[in-house]
PDB file of C-alpha atoms in Angstrom:
ATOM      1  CA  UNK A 284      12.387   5.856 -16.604  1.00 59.00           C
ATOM      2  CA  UNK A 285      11.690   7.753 -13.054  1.00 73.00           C
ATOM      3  CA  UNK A 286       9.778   5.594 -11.022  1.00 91.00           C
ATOM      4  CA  UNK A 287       7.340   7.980  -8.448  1.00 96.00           C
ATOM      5  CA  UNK A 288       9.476  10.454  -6.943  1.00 96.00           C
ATOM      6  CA  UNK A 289       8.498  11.949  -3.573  1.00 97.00           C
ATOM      7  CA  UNK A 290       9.968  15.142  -1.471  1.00 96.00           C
ATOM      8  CA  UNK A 291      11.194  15.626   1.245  1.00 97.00           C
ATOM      9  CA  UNK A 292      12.465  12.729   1.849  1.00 96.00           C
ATOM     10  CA  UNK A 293      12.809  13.347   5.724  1.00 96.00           C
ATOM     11  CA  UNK A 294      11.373  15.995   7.691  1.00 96.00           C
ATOM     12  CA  UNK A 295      11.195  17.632  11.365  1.00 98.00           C
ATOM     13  CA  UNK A 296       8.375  19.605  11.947  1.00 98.00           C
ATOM     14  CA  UNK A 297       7.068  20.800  15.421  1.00 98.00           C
ATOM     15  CA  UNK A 298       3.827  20.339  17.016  1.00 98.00           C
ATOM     16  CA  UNK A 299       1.232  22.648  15.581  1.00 98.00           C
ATOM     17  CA  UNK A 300       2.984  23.623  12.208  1.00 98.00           C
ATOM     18  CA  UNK A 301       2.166  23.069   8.625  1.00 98.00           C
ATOM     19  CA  UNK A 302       3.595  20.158   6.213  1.00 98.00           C
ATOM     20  CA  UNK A 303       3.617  20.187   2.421  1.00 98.00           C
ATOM     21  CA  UNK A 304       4.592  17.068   0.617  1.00 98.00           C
ATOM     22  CA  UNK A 305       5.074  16.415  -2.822  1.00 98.00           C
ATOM     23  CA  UNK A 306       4.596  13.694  -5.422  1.00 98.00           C
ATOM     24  CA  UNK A 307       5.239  13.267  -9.380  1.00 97.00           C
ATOM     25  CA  UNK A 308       3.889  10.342 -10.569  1.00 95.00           C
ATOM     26  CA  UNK A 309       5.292   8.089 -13.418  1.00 93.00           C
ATOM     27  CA  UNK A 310       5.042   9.968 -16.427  1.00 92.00           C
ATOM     28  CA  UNK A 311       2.117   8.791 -18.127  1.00 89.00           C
ATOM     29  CA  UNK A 312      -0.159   8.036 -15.034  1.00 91.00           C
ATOM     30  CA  UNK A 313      -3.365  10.165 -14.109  1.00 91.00           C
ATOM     31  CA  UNK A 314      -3.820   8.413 -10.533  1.00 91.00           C
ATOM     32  CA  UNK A 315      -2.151   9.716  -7.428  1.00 94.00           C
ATOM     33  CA  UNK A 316      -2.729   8.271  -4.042  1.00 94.00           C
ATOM     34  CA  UNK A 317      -1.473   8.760  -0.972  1.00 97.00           C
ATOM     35  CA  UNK A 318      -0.691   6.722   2.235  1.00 97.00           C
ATOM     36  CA  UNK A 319       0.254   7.341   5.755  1.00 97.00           C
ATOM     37  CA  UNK A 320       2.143   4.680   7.289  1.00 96.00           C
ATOM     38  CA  UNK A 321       2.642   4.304  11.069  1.00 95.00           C
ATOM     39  CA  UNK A 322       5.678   1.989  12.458  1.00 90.00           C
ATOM     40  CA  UNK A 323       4.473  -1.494  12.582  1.00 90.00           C
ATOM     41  CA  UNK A 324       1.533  -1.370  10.879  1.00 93.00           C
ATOM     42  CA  UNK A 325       0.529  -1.433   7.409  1.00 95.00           C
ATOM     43  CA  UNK A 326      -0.255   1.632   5.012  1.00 96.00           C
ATOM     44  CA  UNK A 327      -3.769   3.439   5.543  1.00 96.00           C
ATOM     45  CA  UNK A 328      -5.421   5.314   2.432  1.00 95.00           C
ATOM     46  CA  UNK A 329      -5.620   9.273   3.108  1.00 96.00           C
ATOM     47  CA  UNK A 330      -6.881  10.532  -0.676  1.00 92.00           C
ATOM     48  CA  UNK A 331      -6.906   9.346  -4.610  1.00 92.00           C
ATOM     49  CA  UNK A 332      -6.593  11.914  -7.150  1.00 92.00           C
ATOM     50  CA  UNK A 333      -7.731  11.109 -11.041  1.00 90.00           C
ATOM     51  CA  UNK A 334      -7.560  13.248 -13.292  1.00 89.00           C
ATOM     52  CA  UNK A 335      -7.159  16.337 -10.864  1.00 89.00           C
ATOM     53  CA  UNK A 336     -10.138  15.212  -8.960  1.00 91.00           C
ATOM     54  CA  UNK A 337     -10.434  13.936  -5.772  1.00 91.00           C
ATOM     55  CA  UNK A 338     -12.255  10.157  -5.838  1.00 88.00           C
ATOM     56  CA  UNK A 339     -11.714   8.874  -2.703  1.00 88.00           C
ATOM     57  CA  UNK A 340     -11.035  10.055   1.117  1.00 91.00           C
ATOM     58  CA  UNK A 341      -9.856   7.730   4.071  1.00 92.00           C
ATOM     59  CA  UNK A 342     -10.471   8.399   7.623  1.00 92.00           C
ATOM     60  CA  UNK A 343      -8.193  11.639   8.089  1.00 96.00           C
ATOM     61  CA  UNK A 344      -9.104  14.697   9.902  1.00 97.00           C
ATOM     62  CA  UNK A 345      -9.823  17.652   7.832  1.00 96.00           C
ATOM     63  CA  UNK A 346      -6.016  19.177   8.768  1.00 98.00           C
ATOM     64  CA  UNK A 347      -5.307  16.890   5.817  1.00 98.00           C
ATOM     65  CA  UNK A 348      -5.622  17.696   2.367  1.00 97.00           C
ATOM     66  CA  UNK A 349      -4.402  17.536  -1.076  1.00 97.00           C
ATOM     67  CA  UNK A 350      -4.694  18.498  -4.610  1.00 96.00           C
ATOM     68  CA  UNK A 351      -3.386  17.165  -8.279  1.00 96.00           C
ATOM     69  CA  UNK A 352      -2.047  19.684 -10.605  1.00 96.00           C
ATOM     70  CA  UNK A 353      -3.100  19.364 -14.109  1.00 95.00           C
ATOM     71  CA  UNK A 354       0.645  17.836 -14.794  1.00 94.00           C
ATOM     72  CA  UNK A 355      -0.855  15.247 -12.435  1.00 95.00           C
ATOM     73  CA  UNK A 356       1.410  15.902  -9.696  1.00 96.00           C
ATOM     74  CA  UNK A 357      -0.111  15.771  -6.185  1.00 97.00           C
ATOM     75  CA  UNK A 358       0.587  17.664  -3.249  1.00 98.00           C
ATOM     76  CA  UNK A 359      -0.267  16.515   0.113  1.00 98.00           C
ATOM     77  CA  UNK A 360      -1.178  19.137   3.156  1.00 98.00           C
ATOM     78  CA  UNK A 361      -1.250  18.880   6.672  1.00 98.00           C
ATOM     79  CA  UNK A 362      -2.200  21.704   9.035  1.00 97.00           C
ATOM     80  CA  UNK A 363      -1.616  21.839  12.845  1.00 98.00           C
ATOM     81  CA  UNK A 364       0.162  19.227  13.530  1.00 98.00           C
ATOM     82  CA  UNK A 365       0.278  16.390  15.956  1.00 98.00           C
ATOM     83  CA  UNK A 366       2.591  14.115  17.307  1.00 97.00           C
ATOM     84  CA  UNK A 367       0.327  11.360  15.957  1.00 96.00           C
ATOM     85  CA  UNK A 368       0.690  12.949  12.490  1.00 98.00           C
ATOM     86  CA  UNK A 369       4.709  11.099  12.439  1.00 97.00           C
ATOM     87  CA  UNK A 370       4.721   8.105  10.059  1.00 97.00           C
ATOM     88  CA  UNK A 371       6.304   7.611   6.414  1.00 96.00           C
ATOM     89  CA  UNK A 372       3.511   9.010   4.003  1.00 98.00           C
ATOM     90  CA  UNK A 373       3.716   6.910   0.264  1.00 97.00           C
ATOM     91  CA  UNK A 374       2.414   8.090  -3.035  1.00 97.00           C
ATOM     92  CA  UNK A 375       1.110   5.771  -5.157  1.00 95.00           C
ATOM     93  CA  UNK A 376      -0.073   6.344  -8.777  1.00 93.00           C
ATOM     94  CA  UNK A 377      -1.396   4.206 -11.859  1.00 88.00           C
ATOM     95  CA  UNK A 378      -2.566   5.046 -15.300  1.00 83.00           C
ATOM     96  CA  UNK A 379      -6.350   5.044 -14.308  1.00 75.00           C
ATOM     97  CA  UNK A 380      -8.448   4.970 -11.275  1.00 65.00           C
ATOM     98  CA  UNK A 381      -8.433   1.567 -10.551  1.00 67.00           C
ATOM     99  CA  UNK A 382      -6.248  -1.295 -11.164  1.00 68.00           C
ATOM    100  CA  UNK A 383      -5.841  -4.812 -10.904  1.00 70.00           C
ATOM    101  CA  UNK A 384      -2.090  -4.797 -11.230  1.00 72.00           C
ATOM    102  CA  UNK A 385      -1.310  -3.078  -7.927  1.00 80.00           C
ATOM    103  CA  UNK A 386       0.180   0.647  -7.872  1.00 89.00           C
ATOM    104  CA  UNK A 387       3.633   1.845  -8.207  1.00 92.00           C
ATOM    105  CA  UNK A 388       4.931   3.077  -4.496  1.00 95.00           C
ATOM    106  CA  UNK A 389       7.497   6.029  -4.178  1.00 96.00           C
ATOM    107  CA  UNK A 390       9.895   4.869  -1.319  1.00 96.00           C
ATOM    108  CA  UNK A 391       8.122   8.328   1.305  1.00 96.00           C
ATOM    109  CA  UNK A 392       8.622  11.125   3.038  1.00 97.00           C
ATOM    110  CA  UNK A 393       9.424  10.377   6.909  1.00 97.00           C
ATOM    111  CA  UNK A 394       7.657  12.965   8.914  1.00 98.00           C
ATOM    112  CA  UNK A 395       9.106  13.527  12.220  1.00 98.00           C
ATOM    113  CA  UNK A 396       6.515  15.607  14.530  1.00 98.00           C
ATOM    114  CA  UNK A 397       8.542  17.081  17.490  1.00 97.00           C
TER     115      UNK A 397
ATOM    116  CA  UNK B 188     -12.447  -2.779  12.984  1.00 76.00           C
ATOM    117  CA  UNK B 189      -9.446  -4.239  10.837  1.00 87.00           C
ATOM    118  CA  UNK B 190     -10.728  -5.549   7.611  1.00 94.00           C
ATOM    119  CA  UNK B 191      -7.240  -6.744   6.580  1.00 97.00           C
ATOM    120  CA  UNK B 192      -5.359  -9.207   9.063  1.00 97.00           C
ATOM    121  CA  UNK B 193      -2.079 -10.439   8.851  1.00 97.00           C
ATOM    122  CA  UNK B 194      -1.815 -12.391  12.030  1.00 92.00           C
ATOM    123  CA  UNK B 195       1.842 -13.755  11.747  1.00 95.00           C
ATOM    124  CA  UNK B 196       3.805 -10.632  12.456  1.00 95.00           C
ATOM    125  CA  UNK B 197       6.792 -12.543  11.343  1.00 97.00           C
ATOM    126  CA  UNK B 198       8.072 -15.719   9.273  1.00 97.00           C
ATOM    127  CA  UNK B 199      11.195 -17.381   9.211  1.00 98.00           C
ATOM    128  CA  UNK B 200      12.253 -20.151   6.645  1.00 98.00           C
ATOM    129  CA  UNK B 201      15.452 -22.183   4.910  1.00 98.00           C
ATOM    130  CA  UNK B 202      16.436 -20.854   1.467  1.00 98.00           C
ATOM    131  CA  UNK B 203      14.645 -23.282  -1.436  1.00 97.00           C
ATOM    132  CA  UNK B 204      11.696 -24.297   0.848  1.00 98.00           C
ATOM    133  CA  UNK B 205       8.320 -22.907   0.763  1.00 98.00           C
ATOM    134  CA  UNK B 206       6.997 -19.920   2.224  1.00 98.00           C
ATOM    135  CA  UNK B 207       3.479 -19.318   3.089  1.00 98.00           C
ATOM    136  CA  UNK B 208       1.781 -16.025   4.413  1.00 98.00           C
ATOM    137  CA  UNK B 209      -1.864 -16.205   4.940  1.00 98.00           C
ATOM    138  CA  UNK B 210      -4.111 -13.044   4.964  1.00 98.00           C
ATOM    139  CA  UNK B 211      -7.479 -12.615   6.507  1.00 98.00           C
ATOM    140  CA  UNK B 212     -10.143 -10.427   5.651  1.00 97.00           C
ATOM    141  CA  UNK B 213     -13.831  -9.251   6.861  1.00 96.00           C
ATOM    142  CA  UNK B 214     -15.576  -7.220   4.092  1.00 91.00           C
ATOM    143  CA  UNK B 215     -17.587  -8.779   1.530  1.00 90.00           C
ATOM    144  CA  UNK B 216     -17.119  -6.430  -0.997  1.00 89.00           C
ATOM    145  CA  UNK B 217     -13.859  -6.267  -1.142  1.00 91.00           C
ATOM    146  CA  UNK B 218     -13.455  -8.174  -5.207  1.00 89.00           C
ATOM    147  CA  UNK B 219      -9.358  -8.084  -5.534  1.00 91.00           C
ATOM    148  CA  UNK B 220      -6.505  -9.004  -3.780  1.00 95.00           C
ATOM    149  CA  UNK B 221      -2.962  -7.859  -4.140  1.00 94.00           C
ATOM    150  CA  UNK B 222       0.545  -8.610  -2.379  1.00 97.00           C
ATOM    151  CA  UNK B 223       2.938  -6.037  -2.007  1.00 97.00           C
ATOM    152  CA  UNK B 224       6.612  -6.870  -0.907  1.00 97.00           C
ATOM    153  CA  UNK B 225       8.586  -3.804   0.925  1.00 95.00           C
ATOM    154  CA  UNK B 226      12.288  -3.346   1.883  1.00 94.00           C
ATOM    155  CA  UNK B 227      13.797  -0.657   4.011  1.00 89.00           C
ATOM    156  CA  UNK B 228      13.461   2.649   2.556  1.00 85.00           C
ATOM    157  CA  UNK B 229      12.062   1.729  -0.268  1.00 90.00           C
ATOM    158  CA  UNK B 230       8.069   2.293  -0.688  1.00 92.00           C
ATOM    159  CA  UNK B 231       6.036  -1.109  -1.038  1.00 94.00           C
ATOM    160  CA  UNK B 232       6.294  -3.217  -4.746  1.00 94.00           C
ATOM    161  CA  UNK B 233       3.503  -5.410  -6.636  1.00 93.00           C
ATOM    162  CA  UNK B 234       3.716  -8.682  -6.241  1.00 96.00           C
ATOM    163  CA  UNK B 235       0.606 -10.653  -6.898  1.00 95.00           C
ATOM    164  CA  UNK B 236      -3.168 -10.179  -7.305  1.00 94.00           C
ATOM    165  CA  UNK B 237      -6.022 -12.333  -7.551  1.00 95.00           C
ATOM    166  CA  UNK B 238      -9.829 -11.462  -8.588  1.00 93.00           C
ATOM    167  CA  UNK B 239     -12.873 -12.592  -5.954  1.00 93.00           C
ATOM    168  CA  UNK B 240     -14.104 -14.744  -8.791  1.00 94.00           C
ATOM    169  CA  UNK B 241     -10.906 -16.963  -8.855  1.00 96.00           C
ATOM    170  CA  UNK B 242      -9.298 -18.954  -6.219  1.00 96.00           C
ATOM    171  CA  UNK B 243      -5.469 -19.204  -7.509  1.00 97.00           C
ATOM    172  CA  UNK B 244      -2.934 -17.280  -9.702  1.00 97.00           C
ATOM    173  CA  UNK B 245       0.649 -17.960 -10.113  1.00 97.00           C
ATOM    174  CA  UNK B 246       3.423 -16.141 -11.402  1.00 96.00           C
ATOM    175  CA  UNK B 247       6.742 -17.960 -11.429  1.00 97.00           C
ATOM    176  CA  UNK B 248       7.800 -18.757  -7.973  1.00 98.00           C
ATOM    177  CA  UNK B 249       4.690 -16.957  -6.411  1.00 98.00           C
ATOM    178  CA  UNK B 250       1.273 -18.654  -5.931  1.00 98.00           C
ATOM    179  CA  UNK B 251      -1.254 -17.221  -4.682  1.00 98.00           C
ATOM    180  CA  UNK B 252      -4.720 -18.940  -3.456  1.00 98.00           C
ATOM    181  CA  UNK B 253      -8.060 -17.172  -2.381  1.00 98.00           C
ATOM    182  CA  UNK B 254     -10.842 -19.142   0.127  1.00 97.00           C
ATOM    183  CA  UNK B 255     -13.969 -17.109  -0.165  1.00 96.00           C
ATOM    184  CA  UNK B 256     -15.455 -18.789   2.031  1.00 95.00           C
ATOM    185  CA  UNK B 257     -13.113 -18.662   4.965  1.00 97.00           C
ATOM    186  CA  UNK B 258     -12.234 -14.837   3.465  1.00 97.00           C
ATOM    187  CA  UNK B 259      -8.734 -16.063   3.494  1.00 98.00           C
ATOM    188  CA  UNK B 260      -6.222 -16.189   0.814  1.00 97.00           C
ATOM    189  CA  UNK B 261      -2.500 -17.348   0.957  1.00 98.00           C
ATOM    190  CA  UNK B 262       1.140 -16.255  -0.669  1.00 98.00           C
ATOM    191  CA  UNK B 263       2.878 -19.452  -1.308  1.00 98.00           C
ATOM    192  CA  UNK B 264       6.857 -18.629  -2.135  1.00 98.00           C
ATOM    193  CA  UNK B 265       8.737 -21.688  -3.984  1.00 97.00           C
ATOM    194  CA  UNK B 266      11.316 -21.825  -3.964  1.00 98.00           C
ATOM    195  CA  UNK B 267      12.326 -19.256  -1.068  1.00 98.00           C
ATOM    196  CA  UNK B 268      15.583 -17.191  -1.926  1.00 97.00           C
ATOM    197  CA  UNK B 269      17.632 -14.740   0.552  1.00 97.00           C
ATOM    198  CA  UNK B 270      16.347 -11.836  -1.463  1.00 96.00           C
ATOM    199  CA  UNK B 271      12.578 -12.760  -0.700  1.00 97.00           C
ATOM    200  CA  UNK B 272      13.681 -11.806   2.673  1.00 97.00           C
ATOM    201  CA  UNK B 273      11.332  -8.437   2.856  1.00 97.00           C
ATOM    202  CA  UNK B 274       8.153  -7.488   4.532  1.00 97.00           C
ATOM    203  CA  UNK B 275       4.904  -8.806   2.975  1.00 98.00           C
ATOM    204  CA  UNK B 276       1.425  -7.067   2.932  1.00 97.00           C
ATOM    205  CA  UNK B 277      -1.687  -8.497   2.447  1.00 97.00           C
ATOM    206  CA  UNK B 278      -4.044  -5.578   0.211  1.00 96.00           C
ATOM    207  CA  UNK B 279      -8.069  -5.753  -0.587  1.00 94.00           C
ATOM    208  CA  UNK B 280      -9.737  -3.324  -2.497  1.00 90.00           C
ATOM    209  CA  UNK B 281     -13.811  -2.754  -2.862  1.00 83.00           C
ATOM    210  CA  UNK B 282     -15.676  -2.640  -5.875  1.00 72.00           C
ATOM    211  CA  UNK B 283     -17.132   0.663  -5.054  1.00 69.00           C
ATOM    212  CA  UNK B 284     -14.284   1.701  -4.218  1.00 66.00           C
ATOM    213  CA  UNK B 285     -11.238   0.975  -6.525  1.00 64.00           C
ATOM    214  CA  UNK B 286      -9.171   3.156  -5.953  1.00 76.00           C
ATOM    215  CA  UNK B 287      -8.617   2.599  -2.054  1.00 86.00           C
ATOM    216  CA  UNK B 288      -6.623  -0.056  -1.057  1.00 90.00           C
ATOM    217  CA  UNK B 289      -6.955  -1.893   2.246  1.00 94.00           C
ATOM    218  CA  UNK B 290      -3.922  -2.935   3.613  1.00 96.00           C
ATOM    219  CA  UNK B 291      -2.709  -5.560   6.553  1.00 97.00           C
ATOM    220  CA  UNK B 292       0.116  -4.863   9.106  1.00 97.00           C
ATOM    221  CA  UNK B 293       2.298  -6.854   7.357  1.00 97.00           C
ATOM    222  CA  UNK B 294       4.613 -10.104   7.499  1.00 98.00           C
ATOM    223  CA  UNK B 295       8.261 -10.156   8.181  1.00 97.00           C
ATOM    224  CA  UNK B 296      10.054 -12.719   6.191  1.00 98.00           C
ATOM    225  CA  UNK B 297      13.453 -13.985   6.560  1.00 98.00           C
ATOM    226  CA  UNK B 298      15.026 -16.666   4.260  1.00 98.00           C
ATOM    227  CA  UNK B 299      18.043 -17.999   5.686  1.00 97.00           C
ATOM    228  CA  UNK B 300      20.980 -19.140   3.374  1.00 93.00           C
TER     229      UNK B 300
END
């Protein structure tokens, strides 16, 4: 079975450009999440999609967004970027909202910011 | 305002002893607990987790314990192996908020053989 599959894997973008990043979840789960994660420090929640809606927002700027397709797929967005904006960002997804059994973690997309 | 804290960036510790990584948290509300384990290039896995209204679980060789009180709670790894060697995060998650994890900075371990 395909665990959470993420692309890119790696990418270079320069200052001021546009990112796209992409997520399938396990087959099967409704919940996407994703996760920016800055070297050194632990993951930080950016958005949770269920069920193609949006049910939760971190502290992100509004250059970030993101949407779930209805074969619960989730595409991350981030306009104008900033050199801040480099860090590995995770998707996570589970069969529901919520769970007490932790999520399932795609191994990221490295964004570069140059 | 970190409401996660992992305050031993790393750990070091002989293969078959224990291992313990201790997690501190702030928020009230938060009513689970989870430990993920992470290796390079590879996104973060499920360990553990542990409800507010308990104060231990255990799952083969990994314990964990919960202190409401203190707001602390503790990974206890018996016995360590090599391939425990990983970095450990400490996650909380509200209950009006489930689906947003809370996450410390993390906790380098390394079992030696």
């Amino acid at each position: 079975d395909a665990g959470v599959t993420q692309s890119p894997t790696h990418l270079i973008k320069t200052r001021g450009q546009h990112v796209t990043l992409r997520c399938s979840p396990i087959s099967g789960h409704k919940s996407v999440s994703w996760y920016q994660q800055v070297l050194g420090q632990g993951p930080q929640f950016i958005f949770q999609y269920y069920e193609k809606e949006e049910r939760g927002r971190g502290n992100f700027p509004d250059r970030f967004s993101a949407r779930q397709f209805p074969n619960y797929s989730s595409e991350l967005n981030v306009n104008a970027l900033l050199l801040g904006d480099s860090a590995l960002y995770l998707c996570a997804s589970s069969l529901a909202g919520s769970t007490n059994y932790g999520y399932t973690f795609g191994s990221g997309t490295r964004l570069t910011v140059v | 305002d970190q409401q996660v804290k992992q305050n031993s960036p790393s750990l070091s510790v002989q293969e078959g002893r224990i291992s313990i990584l201790n997690c501190d948290y702030t928020n009230s509300m938060f009513d689970y607990f989870l430990w993920y384990k992470k290796y390079p290039a590879e996104g973060p896995t499920f360990l553990i987790s542990i409800s507010s209204i308990k104060d231990k679980n255990e799952d083969g060789r990994f314990t964990v314990f919960l202190n409401k009180s203190a707001k602390h709670l503790s990974l206890h790894i018996v016995p360590s192996q090599p391939g425990d060697s990983a970095v450990y995060f400490c996650a909380a998650r509200e209950n009006t908020n489930a689906g947003k994890s809370t996450f410390g900075d993390g906790t380098t371990l390394t079992v030696k053989p």
